[in-house]
Coordinates of C-alpha atoms and ligand atoms in Angstrom, one line a residue:
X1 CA 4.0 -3.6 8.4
X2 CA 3.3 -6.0 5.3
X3 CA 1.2 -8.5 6.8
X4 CA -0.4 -11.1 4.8
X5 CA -3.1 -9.8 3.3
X6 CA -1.8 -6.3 2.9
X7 CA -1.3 -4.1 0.0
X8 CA 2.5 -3.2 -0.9
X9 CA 2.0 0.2 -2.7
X10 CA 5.1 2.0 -1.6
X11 CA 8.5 0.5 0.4
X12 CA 7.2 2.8 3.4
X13 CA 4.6 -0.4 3.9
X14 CA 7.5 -2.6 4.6
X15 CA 10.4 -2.1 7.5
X16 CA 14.1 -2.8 7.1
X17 CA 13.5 -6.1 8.6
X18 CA 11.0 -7.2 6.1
X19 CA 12.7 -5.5 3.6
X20 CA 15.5 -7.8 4.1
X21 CA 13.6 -10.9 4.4
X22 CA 12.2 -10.3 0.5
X23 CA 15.8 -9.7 -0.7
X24 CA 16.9 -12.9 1.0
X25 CA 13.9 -14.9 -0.2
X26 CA 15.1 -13.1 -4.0
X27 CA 18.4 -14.8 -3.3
X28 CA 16.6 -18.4 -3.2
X29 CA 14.3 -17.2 -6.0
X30 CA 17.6 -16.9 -8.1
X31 CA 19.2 -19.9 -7.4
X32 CA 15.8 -21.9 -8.1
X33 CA 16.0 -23.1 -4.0
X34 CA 12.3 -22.2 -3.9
X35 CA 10.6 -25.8 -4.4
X36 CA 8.5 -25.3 -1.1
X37 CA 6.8 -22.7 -2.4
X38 CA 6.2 -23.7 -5.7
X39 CA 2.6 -24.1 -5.5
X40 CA 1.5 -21.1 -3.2
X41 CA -0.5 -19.6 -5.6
X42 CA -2.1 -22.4 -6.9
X43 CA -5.9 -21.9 -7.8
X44 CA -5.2 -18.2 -7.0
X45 CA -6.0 -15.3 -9.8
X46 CA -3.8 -12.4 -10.2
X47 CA -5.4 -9.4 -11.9
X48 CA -3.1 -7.4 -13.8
X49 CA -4.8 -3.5 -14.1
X50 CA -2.3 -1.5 -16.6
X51 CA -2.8 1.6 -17.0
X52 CA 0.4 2.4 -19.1
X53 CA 2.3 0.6 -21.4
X54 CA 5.3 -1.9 -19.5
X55 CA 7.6 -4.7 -20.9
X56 CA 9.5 -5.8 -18.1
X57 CA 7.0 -5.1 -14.8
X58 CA 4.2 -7.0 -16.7
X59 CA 6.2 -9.6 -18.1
X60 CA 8.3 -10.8 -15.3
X61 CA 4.7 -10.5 -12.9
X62 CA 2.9 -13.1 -15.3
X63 CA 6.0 -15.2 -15.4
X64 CA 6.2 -15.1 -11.7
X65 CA 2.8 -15.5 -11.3
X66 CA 2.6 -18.5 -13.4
X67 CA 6.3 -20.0 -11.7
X68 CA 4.2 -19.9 -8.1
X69 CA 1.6 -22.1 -9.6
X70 CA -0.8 -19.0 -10.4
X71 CA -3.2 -17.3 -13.5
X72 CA -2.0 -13.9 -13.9
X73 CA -5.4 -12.1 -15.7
X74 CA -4.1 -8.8 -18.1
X75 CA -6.2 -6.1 -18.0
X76 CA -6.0 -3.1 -20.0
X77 CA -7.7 -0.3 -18.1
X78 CA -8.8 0.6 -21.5
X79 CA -11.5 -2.5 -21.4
X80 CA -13.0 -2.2 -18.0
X81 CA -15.7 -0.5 -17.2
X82 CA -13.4 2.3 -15.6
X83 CA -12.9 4.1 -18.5
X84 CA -16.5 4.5 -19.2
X85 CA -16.6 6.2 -15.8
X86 CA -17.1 3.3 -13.4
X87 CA -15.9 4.7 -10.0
X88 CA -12.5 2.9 -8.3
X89 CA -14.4 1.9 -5.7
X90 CA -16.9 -0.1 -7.1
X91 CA -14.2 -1.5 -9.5
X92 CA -12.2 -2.5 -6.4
X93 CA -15.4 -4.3 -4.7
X94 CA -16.3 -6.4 -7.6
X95 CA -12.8 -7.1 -9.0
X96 CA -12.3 -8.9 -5.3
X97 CA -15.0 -11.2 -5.7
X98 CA -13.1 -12.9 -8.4
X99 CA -9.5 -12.5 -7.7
X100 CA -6.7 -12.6 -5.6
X101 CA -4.6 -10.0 -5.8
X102 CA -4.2 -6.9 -7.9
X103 CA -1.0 -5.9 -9.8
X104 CA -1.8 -2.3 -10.8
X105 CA -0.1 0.1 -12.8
X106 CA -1.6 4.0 -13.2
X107 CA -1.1 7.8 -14.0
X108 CA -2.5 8.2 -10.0
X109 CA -0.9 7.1 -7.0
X110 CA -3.8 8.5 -5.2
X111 CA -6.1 5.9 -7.3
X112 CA -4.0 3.2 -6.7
X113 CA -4.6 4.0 -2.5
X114 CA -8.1 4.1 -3.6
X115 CA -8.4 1.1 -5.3
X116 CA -6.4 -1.1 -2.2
X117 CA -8.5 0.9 0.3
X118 CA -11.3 -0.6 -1.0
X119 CA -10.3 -3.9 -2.0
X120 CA -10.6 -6.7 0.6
X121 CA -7.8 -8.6 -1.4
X122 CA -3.9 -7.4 -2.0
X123 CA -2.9 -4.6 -4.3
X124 CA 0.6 -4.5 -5.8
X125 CA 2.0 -1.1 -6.9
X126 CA 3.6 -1.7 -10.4
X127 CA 4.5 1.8 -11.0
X128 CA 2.7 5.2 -10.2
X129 CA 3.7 8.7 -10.8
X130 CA 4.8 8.6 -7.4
X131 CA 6.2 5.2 -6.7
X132 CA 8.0 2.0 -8.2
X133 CA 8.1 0.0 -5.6
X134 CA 8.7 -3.2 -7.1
X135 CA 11.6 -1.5 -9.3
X136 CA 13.7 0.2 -6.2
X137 CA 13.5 -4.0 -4.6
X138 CA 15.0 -5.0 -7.6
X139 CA 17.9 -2.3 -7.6
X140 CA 18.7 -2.9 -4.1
X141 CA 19.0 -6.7 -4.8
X142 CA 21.5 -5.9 -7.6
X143 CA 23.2 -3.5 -5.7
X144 CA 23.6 -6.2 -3.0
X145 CA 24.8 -8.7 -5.5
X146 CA 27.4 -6.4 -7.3
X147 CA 28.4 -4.4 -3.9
X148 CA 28.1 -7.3 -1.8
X149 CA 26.3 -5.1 0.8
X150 CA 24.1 -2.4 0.6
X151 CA 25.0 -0.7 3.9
X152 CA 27.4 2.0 3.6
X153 CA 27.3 1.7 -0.6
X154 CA 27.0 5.2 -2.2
X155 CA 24.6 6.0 -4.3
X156 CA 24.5 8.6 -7.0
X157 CA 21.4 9.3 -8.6
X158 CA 21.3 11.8 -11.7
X159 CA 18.2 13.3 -13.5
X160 CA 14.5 13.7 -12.0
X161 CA 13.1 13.4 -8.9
X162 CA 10.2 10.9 -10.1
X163 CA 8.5 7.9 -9.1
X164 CA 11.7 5.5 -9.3
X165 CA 13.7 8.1 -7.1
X166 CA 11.4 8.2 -4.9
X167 CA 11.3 4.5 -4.4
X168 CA 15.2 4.2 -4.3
X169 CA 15.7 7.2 -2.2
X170 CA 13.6 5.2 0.6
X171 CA 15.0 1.6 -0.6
X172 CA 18.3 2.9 -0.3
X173 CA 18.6 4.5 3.7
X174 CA 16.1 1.6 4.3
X175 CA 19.2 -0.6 3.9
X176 CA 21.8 1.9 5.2
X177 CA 23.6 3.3 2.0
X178 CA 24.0 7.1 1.3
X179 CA 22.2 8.4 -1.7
X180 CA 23.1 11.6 -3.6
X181 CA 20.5 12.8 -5.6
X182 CA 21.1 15.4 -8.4
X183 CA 18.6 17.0 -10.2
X184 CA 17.7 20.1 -11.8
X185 CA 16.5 23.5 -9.9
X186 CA 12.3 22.2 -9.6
X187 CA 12.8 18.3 -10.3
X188 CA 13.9 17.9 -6.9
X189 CA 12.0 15.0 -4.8
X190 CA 8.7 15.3 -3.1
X191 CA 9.5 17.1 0.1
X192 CA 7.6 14.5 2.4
X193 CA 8.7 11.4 0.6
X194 CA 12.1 12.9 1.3
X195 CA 11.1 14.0 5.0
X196 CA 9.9 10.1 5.5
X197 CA 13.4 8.9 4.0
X198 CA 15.3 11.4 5.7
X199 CA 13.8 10.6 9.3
X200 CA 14.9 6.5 8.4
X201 CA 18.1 7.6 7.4
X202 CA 18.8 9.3 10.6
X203 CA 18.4 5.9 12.5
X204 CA 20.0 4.2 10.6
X205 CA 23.0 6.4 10.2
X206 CA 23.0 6.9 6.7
X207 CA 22.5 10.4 4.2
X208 CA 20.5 11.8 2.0
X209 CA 21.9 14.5 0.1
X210 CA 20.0 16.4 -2.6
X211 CA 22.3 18.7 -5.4
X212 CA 21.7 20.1 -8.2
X213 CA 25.4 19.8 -9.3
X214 CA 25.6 16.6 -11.1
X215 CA 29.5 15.8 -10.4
X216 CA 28.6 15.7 -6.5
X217 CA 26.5 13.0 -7.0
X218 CA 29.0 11.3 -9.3
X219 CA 32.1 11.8 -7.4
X220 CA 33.4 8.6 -5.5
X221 CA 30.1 6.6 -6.1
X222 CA 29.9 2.9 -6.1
X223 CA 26.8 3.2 -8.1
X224 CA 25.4 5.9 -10.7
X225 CA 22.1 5.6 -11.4
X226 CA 19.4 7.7 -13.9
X227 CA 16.0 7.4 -15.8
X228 CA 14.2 8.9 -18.3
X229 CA 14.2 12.5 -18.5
X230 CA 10.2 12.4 -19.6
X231 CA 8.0 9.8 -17.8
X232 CA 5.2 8.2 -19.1
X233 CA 2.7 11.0 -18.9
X234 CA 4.5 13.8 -18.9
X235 CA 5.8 14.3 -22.4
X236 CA 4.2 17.5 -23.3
X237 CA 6.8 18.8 -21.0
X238 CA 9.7 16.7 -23.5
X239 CA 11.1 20.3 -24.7
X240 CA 11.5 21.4 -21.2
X241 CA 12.7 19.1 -19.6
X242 CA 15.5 18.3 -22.2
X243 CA 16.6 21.5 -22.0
X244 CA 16.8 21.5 -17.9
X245 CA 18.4 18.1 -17.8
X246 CA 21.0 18.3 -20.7
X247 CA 23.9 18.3 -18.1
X248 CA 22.7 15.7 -16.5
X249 CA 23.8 13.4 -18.9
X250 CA 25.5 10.2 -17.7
X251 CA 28.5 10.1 -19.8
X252 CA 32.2 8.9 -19.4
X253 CA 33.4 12.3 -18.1
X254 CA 30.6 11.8 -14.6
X255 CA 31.6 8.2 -14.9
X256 CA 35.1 8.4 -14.4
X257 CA 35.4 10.6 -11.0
X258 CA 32.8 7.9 -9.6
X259 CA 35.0 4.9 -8.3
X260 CA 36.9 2.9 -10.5
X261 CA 34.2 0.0 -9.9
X262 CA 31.3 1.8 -10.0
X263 CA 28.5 0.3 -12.0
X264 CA 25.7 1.7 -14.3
X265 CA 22.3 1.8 -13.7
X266 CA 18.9 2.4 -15.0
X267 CA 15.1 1.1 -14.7
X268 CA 15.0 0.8 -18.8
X269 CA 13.5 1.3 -20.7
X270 CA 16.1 4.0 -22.0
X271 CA 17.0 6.9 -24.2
X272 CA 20.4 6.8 -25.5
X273 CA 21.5 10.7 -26.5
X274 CA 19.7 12.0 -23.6
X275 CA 19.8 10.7 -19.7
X276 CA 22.8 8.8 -21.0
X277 CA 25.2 7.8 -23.9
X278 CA 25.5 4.4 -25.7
X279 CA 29.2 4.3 -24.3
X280 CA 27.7 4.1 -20.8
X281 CA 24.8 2.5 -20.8
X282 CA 26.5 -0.9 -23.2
X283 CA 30.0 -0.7 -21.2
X284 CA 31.5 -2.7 -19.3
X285 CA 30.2 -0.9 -15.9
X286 CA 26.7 -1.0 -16.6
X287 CA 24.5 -4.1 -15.0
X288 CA 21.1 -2.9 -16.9
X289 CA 20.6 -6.2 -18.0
X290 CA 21.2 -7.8 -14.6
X291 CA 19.1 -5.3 -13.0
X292 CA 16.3 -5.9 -15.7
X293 CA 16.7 -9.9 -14.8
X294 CA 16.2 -9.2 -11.2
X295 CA 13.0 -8.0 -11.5
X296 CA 11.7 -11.3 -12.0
X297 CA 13.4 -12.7 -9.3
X298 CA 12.5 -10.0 -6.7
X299 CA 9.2 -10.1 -7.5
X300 CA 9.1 -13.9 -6.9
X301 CA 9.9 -13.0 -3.5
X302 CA 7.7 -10.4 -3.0
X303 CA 4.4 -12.7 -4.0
X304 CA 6.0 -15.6 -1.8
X305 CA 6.6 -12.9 1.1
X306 CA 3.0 -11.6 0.6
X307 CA 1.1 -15.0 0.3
X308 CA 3.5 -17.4 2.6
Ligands
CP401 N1 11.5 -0.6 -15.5 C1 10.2 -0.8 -15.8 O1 9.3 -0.8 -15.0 O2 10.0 -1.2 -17.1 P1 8.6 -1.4 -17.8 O3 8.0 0.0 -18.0 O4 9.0 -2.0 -19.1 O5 7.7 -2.3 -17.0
NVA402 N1 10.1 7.2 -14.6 C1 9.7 6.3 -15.6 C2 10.0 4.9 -15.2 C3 9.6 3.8 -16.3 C4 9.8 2.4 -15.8 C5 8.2 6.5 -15.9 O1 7.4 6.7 -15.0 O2 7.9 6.5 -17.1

């Protein structure tokens, strides 16, 4: 449970309940019918640890930050004293004597635990090579707005089974819709992230099914969904993986045996030619831009959420 005070490093630290709550708190956010909490980070500092580079996580935190009345602090990991070898521990302990929360992005999941297990202040996740939290809270809130629900919506999620799978693979049976992931043979999901999603699917009566046929995850979709073949980190593996993922490609042929109102999405930032084609991606069925917007106002929620 996300109480105040706590870290929210993966969805798995929220229920469906809470879950819910930020989503309806992003509603507000959007409509500017927020002025009660306009000020609830006032006099707080915001660190801001990036690890990698990022246009719309960072942005829309220090614009959020700053709309809640706070001081969002960038720092490059390249100028702290980490990179010369100071341990995450002692980084954690001294960074909370001056701040108020953490917004991290890294390479390491398993850093990012260390770093909140040894804060005494909130960690955000802003993207691991396991997780993007604060990405899959975004995509359900567009899904809701576009779909109307998210219960019952079929998802169909082409390409790798990476950190923002992960994320929407538990956002999405969280909230009761069925997600189809395909993927190539070895890209699949982490088994026990999918063991953890599977087990909240089953109570809440929803699927997860993994392929590695890419017109099963298209077929009758309401939503298709991909990301970059090659994540930040990984692209020594760029000729590989192009070669494994080539018919993964979100093009017009997957799009048209998804539903006739099925929309497009993707985290961004993209690569047109590979995990989908410029026909796609700038149709009329693709809410990219939408999505990208609602990271701003989902993360609104989430600070208001975590410091309300
Ligand atoms: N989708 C996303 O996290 O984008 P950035 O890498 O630009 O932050
Ligand atoms: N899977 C991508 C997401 C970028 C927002 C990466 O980790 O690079």
């Amino acid at each position: 449970m996300l109480k105040k005070g706590k870290d929210f490093l993966t969805l798995l630290d929220i229920d469906s309940e809470e879950l819910g709550k930020i989503l309806y708190l992003t509603e507000k956010a959007k409509k500017k019918d927020i002025s009660q909490y306009k000020n609830i980070l006032s006099e707080k500092n915001i660190g801001m640890i990036f690890e990698k580079p990022s246009t719309r996580t960072r942005v829309s935190f220090e614009v959020a930050i700053n709309e809640l009345g706070g001081k969002p602090l960038y720092l490059s990991s390249r100028d702290l004293q980490l990179k010369r070898g100071e341990t995450i521990s002692d980084t954690a302990k001294t960074l909370s004597r001056y701040l108020d929360g953490i917004v991290i992005r890294a390479y390491s999941h398993l850093d990012v635990k260390e770093l909140a297990d040894n804060a005494s202040i909130p960690v955000i996740n802003a993207l691991t090579d396991m997780y993007h939290p604060c990405q899959a809270l975004a995509d359900l809130f567009t899904i809701k707005e576009k779909k109307r629900e998210i219960k019952n919506v079929k998802i169909g999620y082409l390409g790798d089974g990476n950190n923002v799978c992960h994320s929407l693979m538990i956002g999405a049976v969280m909230s009761g819709a069925d997600i189809i992931i395909a993927c190539p043979h070895g890209y699949e999901p982490e088994t026990d992230i999918y063991e953890a999603s599977r087990e909240i699917a089953d109570n809440n009566e929803c699927k997860i099914t993994i392929t590695h046929d890419p017109r099963i995850a298209a077929l009758d979709s309401d939503v298709i969904y991909t990301d970059v073949w090659v994540s930040m980190g990984q692209e020594e593996s760029r000729e590989e993986k192009e070669g494994a993922f080539s018919s993964f490609q979100v093009n017009q042929n997957l799009m048209s045996i998804a539903k006739n109102d099925a929309i497009f999405m993707h985290c961004l930032p993209a690569h047109r030619g590979e995990e989908v084609i410029s026909e796609v991606i700038d149709g009329e069925s693709s809410v990219v831009f939408d999505q990208a917007e609602n990271r701003l106002h989902t993360q609104i929620a989430l600070l208001i959420y975590m410091w309300s």
